[in-house]
């Protein structure tokens, strides 16, 4: 059974930083592309970032480019999301996701392309 467990969320002031972690188990982590999505109350879940199985290719939503960095440590079965210059509009639940293959496919931004989700970690950015 695949388990993705996020941590690192919290309350931060605008302009601050947070680093989210997602520990994976129940799958051969190094074989799978991974991603992060987020969902604010009353809104649909949206793509944040994705990384291929070896970490050599990364993808970001336009509003996160230059502020967020996704990375992974295959030895630790963990994917990270470093978030800098946070804004109040970044407030949301952040969800770790596993894709069905090692490559990030053309539909990586679609939540329906994900095969496993974490339970989420809340990020709140105060103004």
PDB file of N, CA and C in Angstrom, residues 70-111:
ATOM      1  N   UNK A  70      11.298  22.254  -6.313  1.00  0.00           N
ATOM      2  CA  UNK A  70      11.039  20.860  -5.979  1.00  0.00           C
ATOM      3  C   UNK A  70      12.342  20.078  -6.120  1.00  0.00           C
ATOM      4  N   UNK A  71      12.549  19.144  -5.205  1.00  0.00           N
ATOM      5  CA  UNK A  71      13.739  18.301  -5.260  1.00  0.00           C
ATOM      6  C   UNK A  71      13.402  16.953  -4.645  1.00  0.00           C
ATOM      7  N   UNK A  72      14.299  16.011  -4.782  1.00  0.00           N
ATOM      8  CA  UNK A  72      14.060  14.690  -4.216  1.00  0.00           C
ATOM      9  C   UNK A  72      15.374  14.058  -3.789  1.00  0.00           C
ATOM     10  N   UNK A  73      15.250  13.152  -2.818  1.00  0.00           N
ATOM     11  CA  UNK A  73      16.380  12.353  -2.353  1.00  0.00           C
ATOM     12  C   UNK A  73      15.936  10.900  -2.436  1.00  0.00           C
ATOM     13  N   UNK A  74      16.359  10.219  -3.466  1.00  0.00           N
ATOM     14  CA  UNK A  74      15.908   8.836  -3.664  1.00  0.00           C
ATOM     15  C   UNK A  74      16.449   7.888  -2.596  1.00  0.00           C
ATOM     16  N   UNK A  75      17.550   8.236  -1.986  1.00  0.00           N
ATOM     17  CA  UNK A  75      18.088   7.411  -0.903  1.00  0.00           C
ATOM     18  C   UNK A  75      17.207   7.488   0.342  1.00  0.00           C
ATOM     19  N   UNK A  76      16.471   8.584   0.477  1.00  0.00           N
ATOM     20  CA  UNK A  76      15.597   8.776   1.644  1.00  0.00           C
ATOM     21  C   UNK A  76      14.125   8.619   1.298  1.00  0.00           C
ATOM     22  N   UNK A  77      13.833   8.282   0.040  1.00  0.00           N
ATOM     23  CA  UNK A  77      12.438   8.143  -0.400  1.00  0.00           C
ATOM     24  C   UNK A  77      11.613   9.389  -0.069  1.00  0.00           C
ATOM     25  N   UNK A  78      12.186  10.539  -0.306  1.00  0.00           N
ATOM     26  CA  UNK A  78      11.559  11.795   0.094  1.00  0.00           C
ATOM     27  C   UNK A  78      11.625  12.817  -1.027  1.00  0.00           C
ATOM     28  N   UNK A  79      10.530  13.538  -1.185  1.00  0.00           N
ATOM     29  CA  UNK A  79      10.473  14.661  -2.112  1.00  0.00           C
ATOM     30  C   UNK A  79      10.215  15.919  -1.298  1.00  0.00           C
ATOM     31  N   UNK A  80      10.806  17.020  -1.744  1.00  0.00           N
ATOM     32  CA  UNK A  80      10.741  18.267  -1.002  1.00  0.00           C
ATOM     33  C   UNK A  80      10.129  19.374  -1.862  1.00  0.00           C
ATOM     34  N   UNK A  81       9.592  20.373  -1.170  1.00  0.00           N
ATOM     35  CA  UNK A  81       9.161  21.595  -1.842  1.00  0.00           C
ATOM     36  C   UNK A  81       9.644  22.768  -1.004  1.00  0.00           C
ATOM     37  N   UNK A  82      10.640  23.462  -1.507  1.00  0.00           N
ATOM     38  CA  UNK A  82      11.128  24.673  -0.861  1.00  0.00           C
ATOM     39  C   UNK A  82      10.320  25.852  -1.386  1.00  0.00           C
ATOM     40  N   UNK A  83       9.699  26.573  -0.482  1.00  0.00           N
ATOM     41  CA  UNK A  83       8.837  27.688  -0.858  1.00  0.00           C
ATOM     42  C   UNK A  83       9.389  28.973  -0.273  1.00  0.00           C
ATOM     43  N   UNK A  84       9.762  29.890  -1.134  1.00  0.00           N
ATOM     44  CA  UNK A  84      10.300  31.180  -0.722  1.00  0.00           C
ATOM     45  C   UNK A  84       9.373  32.305  -1.168  1.00  0.00           C
ATOM     46  N   UNK A  85       9.591  33.472  -0.592  1.00  0.00           N
ATOM     47  CA  UNK A  85       8.794  34.659  -0.954  1.00  0.00           C
ATOM     48  C   UNK A  85       7.305  34.349  -0.939  1.00  0.00           C
ATOM     49  N   UNK A  86       6.864  33.720   0.126  1.00  0.00           N
ATOM     50  CA  UNK A  86       5.473  33.294   0.209  1.00  0.00           C
ATOM     51  C   UNK A  86       4.522  34.479   0.252  1.00  0.00           C
ATOM     52  N   UNK A  87       3.361  34.265  -0.343  1.00  0.00           N
ATOM     53  CA  UNK A  87       2.329  35.293  -0.433  1.00  0.00           C
ATOM     54  C   UNK A  87       1.049  34.782   0.221  1.00  0.00           C
ATOM     55  N   UNK A  88       0.191  35.665   0.677  1.00  0.00           N
ATOM     56  CA  UNK A  88      -1.071  35.190   1.271  1.00  0.00           C
ATOM     57  C   UNK A  88      -1.861  34.285   0.325  1.00  0.00           C
ATOM     58  N   UNK A  89      -1.764  34.507  -0.960  1.00  0.00           N
ATOM     59  CA  UNK A  89      -2.497  33.664  -1.916  1.00  0.00           C
ATOM     60  C   UNK A  89      -1.905  32.269  -2.056  1.00  0.00           C
ATOM     61  N   UNK A  90      -0.761  32.016  -1.420  1.00  0.00           N
ATOM     62  CA  UNK A  90      -0.209  30.666  -1.378  1.00  0.00           C
ATOM     63  C   UNK A  90      -0.845  29.822  -0.280  1.00  0.00           C
ATOM     64  N   UNK A  91      -1.689  30.428   0.535  1.00  0.00           N
ATOM     65  CA  UNK A  91      -2.359  29.707   1.605  1.00  0.00           C
ATOM     66  C   UNK A  91      -3.233  28.603   1.028  1.00  0.00           C
ATOM     67  N   UNK A  92      -2.984  27.372   1.474  1.00  0.00           N
ATOM     68  CA  UNK A  92      -3.697  26.212   0.949  1.00  0.00           C
ATOM     69  C   UNK A  92      -3.221  24.963   1.666  1.00  0.00           C
ATOM     70  N   UNK A  93      -3.941  23.866   1.449  1.00  0.00           N
ATOM     71  CA  UNK A  93      -3.421  22.558   1.805  1.00  0.00           C
ATOM     72  C   UNK A  93      -2.526  22.095   0.675  1.00  0.00           C
ATOM     73  N   UNK A  94      -1.359  21.588   1.025  1.00  0.00           N
ATOM     74  CA  UNK A  94      -0.391  21.141   0.017  1.00  0.00           C
ATOM     75  C   UNK A  94      -0.321  19.613   0.071  1.00  0.00           C
ATOM     76  N   UNK A  95      -0.439  19.015  -1.108  1.00  0.00           N
ATOM     77  CA  UNK A  95      -0.546  17.566  -1.220  1.00  0.00           C
ATOM     78  C   UNK A  95       0.587  16.993  -2.065  1.00  0.00           C
ATOM     79  N   UNK A  96       1.216  15.973  -1.546  1.00  0.00           N
ATOM     80  CA  UNK A  96       2.223  15.225  -2.281  1.00  0.00           C
ATOM     81  C   UNK A  96       1.521  14.232  -3.201  1.00  0.00           C
ATOM     82  N   UNK A  97       2.119  13.983  -4.363  1.00  0.00           N
ATOM     83  CA  UNK A  97       1.487  13.115  -5.346  1.00  0.00           C
ATOM     84  C   UNK A  97       2.518  12.242  -6.034  1.00  0.00           C
ATOM     85  N   UNK A  98       2.117  11.025  -6.365  1.00  0.00           N
ATOM     86  CA  UNK A  98       2.948  10.121  -7.149  1.00  0.00           C
ATOM     87  C   UNK A  98       2.321   9.944  -8.524  1.00  0.00           C
ATOM     88  N   UNK A  99       3.150  10.028  -9.556  1.00  0.00           N
ATOM     89  CA  UNK A  99       2.690   9.811 -10.916  1.00  0.00           C
ATOM     90  C   UNK A  99       2.875   8.337 -11.296  1.00  0.00           C
ATOM     91  N   UNK A 100       2.223   7.892 -12.374  1.00  0.00           N
ATOM     92  CA  UNK A 100       2.251   6.470 -12.709  1.00  0.00           C
ATOM     93  C   UNK A 100       3.543   5.975 -13.341  1.00  0.00           C
ATOM     94  N   UNK A 101       4.474   6.871 -13.664  1.00  0.00           N
ATOM     95  CA  UNK A 101       5.729   6.418 -14.256  1.00  0.00           C
ATOM     96  C   UNK A 101       6.869   7.320 -13.806  1.00  0.00           C
ATOM     97  N   UNK A 102       8.066   7.006 -14.290  1.00  0.00           N
ATOM     98  CA  UNK A 102       9.224   7.784 -13.899  1.00  0.00           C
ATOM     99  C   UNK A 102       9.349   9.119 -14.606  1.00  0.00           C
ATOM    100  N   UNK A 103       8.659   9.247 -15.714  1.00  0.00           N
ATOM    101  CA  UNK A 103       8.698  10.495 -16.470  1.00  0.00           C
ATOM    102  C   UNK A 103       7.464  11.325 -16.158  1.00  0.00           C
ATOM    103  N   UNK A 104       7.621  12.625 -16.247  1.00  0.00           N
ATOM    104  CA  UNK A 104       6.504  13.531 -16.064  1.00  0.00           C
ATOM    105  C   UNK A 104       5.833  13.683 -17.432  1.00  0.00           C
ATOM    106  N   UNK A 105       4.626  13.152 -17.546  1.00  0.00           N
ATOM    107  CA  UNK A 105       3.941  13.121 -18.841  1.00  0.00           C
ATOM    108  C   UNK A 105       3.326  14.478 -19.161  1.00  0.00           C
ATOM    109  N   UNK A 106       2.731  14.544 -20.341  1.00  0.00           N
ATOM    110  CA  UNK A 106       2.141  15.802 -20.786  1.00  0.00           C
ATOM    111  C   UNK A 106       0.983  16.279 -19.945  1.00  0.00           C
ATOM    112  N   UNK A 107       0.341  15.392 -19.198  1.00  0.00           N
ATOM    113  CA  UNK A 107      -0.810  15.792 -18.390  1.00  0.00           C
ATOM    114  C   UNK A 107      -0.454  15.925 -16.917  1.00  0.00           C
ATOM    115  N   UNK A 108       0.780  16.251 -16.634  1.00  0.00           N
ATOM    116  CA  UNK A 108       1.257  16.274 -15.241  1.00  0.00           C
ATOM    117  C   UNK A 108       0.513  17.273 -14.382  1.00  0.00           C
ATOM    118  N   UNK A 109      -0.077  18.294 -15.003  1.00  0.00           N
ATOM    119  CA  UNK A 109      -0.766  19.346 -14.258  1.00  0.00           C
ATOM    120  C   UNK A 109      -2.177  18.900 -13.848  1.00  0.00           C
ATOM    121  N   UNK A 110      -2.637  17.778 -14.387  1.00  0.00           N
ATOM    122  CA  UNK A 110      -3.996  17.290 -14.152  1.00  0.00           C
ATOM    123  C   UNK A 110      -3.998  16.387 -12.920  1.00  0.00           C
ATOM    124  N   UNK A 111      -4.782  16.735 -11.883  1.00  0.00           N
ATOM    125  CA  UNK A 111      -4.834  15.865 -10.699  1.00  0.00           C
ATOM    126  C   UNK A 111      -5.274  14.434 -11.026  1.00  0.00           C
TER     127      UNK A 111
END
